[in-house]
mmCIF file of C-alpha atoms in Angstrom:
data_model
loop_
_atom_site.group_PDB
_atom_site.id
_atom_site.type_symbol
_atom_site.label_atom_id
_atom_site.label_comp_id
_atom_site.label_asym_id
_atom_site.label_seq_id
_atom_site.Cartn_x
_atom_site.Cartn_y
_atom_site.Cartn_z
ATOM 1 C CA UNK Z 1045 88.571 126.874 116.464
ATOM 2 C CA UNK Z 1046 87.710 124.278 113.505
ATOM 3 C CA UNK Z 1047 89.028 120.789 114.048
ATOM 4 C CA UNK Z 1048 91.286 118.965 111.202
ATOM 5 C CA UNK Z 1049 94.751 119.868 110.454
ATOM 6 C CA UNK Z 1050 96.842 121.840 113.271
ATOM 7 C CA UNK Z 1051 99.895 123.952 112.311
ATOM 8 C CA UNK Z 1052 101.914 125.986 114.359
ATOM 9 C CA UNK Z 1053 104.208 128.855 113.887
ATOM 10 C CA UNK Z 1054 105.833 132.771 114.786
ATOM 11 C CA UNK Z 1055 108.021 135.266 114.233
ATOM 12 C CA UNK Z 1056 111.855 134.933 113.882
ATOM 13 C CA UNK Z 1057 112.457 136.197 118.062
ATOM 14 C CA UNK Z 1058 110.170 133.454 119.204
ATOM 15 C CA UNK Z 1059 107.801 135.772 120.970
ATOM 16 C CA UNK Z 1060 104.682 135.741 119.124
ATOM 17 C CA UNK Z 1061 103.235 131.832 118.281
ATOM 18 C CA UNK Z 1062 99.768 131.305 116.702
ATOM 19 C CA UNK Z 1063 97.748 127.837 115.902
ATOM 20 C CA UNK Z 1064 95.790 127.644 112.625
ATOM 21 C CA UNK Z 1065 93.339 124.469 112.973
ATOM 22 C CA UNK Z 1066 91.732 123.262 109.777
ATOM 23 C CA UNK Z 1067 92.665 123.169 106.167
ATOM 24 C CA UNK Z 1068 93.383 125.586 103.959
ATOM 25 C CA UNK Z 1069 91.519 127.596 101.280
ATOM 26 C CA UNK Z 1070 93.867 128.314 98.863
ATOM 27 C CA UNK Z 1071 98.191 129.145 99.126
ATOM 28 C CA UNK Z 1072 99.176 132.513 97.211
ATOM 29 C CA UNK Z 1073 102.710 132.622 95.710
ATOM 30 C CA UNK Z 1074 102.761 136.346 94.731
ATOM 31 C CA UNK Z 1075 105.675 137.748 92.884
ATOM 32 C CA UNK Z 1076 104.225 141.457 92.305
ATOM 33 C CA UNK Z 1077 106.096 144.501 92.531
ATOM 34 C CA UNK Z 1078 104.336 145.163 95.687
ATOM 35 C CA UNK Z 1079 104.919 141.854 97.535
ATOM 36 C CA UNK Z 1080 108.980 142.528 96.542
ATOM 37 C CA UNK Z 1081 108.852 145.790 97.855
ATOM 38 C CA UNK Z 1082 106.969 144.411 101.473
ATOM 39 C CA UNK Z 1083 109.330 141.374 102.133
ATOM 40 C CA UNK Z 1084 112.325 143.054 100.547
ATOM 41 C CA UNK Z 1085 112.325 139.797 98.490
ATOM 42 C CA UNK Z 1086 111.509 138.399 95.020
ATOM 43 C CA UNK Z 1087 107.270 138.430 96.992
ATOM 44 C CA UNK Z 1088 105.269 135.988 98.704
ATOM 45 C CA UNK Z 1089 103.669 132.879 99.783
ATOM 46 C CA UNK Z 1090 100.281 133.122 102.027
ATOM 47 C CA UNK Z 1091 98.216 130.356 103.106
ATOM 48 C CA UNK Z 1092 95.175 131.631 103.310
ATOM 49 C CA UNK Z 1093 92.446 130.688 106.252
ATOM 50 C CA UNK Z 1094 89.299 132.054 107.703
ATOM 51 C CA UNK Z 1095 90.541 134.462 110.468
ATOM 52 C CA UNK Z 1096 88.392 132.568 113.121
ATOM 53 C CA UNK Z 1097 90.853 129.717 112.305
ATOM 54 C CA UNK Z 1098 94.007 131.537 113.348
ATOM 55 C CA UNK Z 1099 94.782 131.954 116.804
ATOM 56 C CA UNK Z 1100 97.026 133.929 118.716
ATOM 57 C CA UNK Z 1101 99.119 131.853 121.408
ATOM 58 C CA UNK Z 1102 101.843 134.705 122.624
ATOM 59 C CA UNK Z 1103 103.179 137.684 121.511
ATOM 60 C CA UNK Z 1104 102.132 141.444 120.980
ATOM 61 C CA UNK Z 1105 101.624 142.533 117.579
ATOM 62 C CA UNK Z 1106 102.037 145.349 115.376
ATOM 63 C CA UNK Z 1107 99.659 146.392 112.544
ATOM 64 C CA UNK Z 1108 100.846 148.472 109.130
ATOM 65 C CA UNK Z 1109 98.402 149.444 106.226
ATOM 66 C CA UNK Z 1110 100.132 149.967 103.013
ATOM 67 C CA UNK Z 1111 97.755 149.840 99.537
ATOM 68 C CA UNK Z 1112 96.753 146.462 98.050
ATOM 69 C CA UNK Z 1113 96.681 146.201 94.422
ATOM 70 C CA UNK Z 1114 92.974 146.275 94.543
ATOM 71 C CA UNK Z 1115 92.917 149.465 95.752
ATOM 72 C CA UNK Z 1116 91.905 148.840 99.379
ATOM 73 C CA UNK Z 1117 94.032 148.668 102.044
ATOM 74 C CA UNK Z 1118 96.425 145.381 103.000
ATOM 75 C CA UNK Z 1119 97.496 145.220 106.554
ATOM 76 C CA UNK Z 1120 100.192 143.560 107.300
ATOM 77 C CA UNK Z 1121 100.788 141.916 111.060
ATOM 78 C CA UNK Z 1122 104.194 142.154 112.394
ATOM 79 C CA UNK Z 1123 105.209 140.511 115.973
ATOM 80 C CA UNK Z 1124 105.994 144.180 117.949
ATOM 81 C CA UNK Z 1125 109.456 142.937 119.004
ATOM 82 C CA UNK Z 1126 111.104 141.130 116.496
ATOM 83 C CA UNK Z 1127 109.010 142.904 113.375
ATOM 84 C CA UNK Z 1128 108.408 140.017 111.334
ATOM 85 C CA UNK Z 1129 105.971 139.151 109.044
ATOM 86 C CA UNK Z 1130 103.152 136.704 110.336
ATOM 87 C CA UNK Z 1131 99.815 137.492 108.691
ATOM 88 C CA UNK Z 1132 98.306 139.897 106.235
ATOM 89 C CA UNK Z 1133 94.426 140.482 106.154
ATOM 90 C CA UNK Z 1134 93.683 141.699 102.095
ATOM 91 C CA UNK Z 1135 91.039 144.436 101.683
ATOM 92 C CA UNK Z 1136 88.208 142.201 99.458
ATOM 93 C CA UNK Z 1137 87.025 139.884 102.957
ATOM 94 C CA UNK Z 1138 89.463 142.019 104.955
ATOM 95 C CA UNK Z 1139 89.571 140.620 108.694
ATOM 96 C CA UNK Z 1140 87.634 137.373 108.120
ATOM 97 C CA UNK Z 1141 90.586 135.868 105.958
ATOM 98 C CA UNK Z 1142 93.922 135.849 107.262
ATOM 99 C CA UNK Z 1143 97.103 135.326 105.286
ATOM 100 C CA UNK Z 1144 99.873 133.632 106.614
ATOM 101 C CA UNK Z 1145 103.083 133.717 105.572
ATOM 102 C CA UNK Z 1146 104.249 130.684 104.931
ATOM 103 C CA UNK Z 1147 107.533 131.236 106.292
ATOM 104 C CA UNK Z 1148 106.624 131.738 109.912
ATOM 105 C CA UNK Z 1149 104.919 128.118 109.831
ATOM 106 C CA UNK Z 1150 106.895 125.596 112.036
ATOM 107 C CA UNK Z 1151 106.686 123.583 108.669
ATOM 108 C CA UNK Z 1152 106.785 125.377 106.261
ATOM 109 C CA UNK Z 1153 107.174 122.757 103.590
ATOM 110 C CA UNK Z 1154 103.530 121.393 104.782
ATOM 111 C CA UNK Z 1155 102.199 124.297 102.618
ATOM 112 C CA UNK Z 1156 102.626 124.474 98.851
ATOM 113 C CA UNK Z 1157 101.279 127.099 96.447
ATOM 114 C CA UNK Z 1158 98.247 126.539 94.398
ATOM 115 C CA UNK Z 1159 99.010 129.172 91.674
ATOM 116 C CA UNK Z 1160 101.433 131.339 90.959
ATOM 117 C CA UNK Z 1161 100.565 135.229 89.985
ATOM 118 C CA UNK Z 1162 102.002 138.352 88.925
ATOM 119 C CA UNK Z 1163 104.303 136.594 87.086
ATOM 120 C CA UNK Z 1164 104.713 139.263 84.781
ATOM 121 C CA UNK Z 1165 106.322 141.635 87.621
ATOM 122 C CA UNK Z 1166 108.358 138.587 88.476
ATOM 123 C CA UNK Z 1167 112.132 139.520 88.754
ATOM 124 C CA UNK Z 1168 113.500 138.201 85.422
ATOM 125 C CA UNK Z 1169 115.778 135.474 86.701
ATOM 126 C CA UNK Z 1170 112.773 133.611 88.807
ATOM 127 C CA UNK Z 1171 111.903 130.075 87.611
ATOM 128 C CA UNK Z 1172 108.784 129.009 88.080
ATOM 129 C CA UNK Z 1173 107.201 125.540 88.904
ATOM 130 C CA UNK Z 1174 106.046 124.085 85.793
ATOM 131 C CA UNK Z 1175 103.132 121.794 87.795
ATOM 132 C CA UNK Z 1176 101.987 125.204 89.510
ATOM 133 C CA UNK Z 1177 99.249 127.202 87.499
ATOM 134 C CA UNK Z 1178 100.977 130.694 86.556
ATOM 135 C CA UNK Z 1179 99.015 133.651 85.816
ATOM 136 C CA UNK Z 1180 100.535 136.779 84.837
ATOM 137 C CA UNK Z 1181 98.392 139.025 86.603
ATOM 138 C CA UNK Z 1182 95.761 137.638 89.152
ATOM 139 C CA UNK Z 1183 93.022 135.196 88.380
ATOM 140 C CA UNK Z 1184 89.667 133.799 88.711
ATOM 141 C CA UNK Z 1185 89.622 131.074 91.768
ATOM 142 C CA UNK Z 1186 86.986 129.412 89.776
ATOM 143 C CA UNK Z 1187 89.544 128.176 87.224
ATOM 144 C CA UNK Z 1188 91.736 126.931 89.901
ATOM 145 C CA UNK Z 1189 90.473 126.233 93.190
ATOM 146 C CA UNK Z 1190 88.252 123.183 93.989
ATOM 147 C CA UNK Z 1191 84.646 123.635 94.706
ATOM 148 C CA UNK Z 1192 84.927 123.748 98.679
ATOM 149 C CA UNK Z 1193 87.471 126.322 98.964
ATOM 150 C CA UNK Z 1194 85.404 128.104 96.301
ATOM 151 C CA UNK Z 1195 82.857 127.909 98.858
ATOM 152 C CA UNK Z 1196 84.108 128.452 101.686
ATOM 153 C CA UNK Z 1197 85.406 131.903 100.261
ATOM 154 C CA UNK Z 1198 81.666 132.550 99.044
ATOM 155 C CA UNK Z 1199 80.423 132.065 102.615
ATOM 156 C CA UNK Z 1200 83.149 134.713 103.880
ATOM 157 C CA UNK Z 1201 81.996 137.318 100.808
ATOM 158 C CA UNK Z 1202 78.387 136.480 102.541
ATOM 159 C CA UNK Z 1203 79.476 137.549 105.726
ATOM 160 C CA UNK Z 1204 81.353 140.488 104.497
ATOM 161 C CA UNK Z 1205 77.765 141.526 102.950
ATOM 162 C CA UNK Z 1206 75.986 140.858 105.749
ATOM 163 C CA UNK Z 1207 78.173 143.027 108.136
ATOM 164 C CA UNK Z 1208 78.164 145.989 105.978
ATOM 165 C CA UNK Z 1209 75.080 145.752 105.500
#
């Protein structure tokens, strides 16, 4: 694992924990019809890290593919006991990026969203954060995200090449 920045977290029985080290590449706050129809909620927040950054501590987990807005699959990993939400691995970098949701973090004020998107399937008494770019559909990162986290998602669309290659 990648040194810097530690967080913890797991699922809502306790059983499965996992350790993310490093910083983050971007946080998601999703509010598409999909996402609300997932969590059974108004949608999502994901951190978002390079899989080899996420490790599992305990726990046995369950996997569920349901289609992602782009088309390609979204998996979503539950803990096998408990069935909660922990990660979600999208189908552009698929298993090299890992999503976490931000509510199984031990902290999960630490992590705040960088944009805000699908606004426009939003549930129509949502208020959004004024200081948080909104987007009513998704967006391009490279009006957004700072240059490292714009690179370190390049490198992972490198390695996605390379291995189907």
């Amino acid at each position: 694992m990648s040194g810097g920045a530690v967080r913890e977290g797991g699922c809502a029985c306790c059983k499965t924990r996992y350790r993310i080290a490093g910083e983050l590449i971007m946080v998601h706050h999703c509010l598409c019809r999909q996402c609300q129809q997932q969590t059974g909620s108004t949608g999502v927040v994901n951190g978002f890290w390079e899989s080899d950054r996420v490790e599992l501590l305990s726990g046995d987990l369950a996997e569920f593919s349901v289609p992602g807005g782009s088309g390609e699959p979204h998996t979503i990993v539950r803990c096998k006991d408990c069935g909660s939400a922990v990660f979600s691995h999208y189908g552009r970098l698929g298993r090299l990026m890992t999503g976490v949701r931000a509510g199984s973090l031990d902290e999960p004020g630490s992590i705040t969203p960088d944009v805000t998107i699908f606004t426009a399937e939003a549930m129509p008494w949502v208020r959004f954060d004024t200081d948080n770019p909104q987007f009513e559909g998704y967006y391009d990162p490279r009006e957004v995200l700072p240059e490292e986290s714009l690179d370190r998602l390049r490198a992972l669309g490198k390695r996605r090449r390379a291995d189907e290659g």
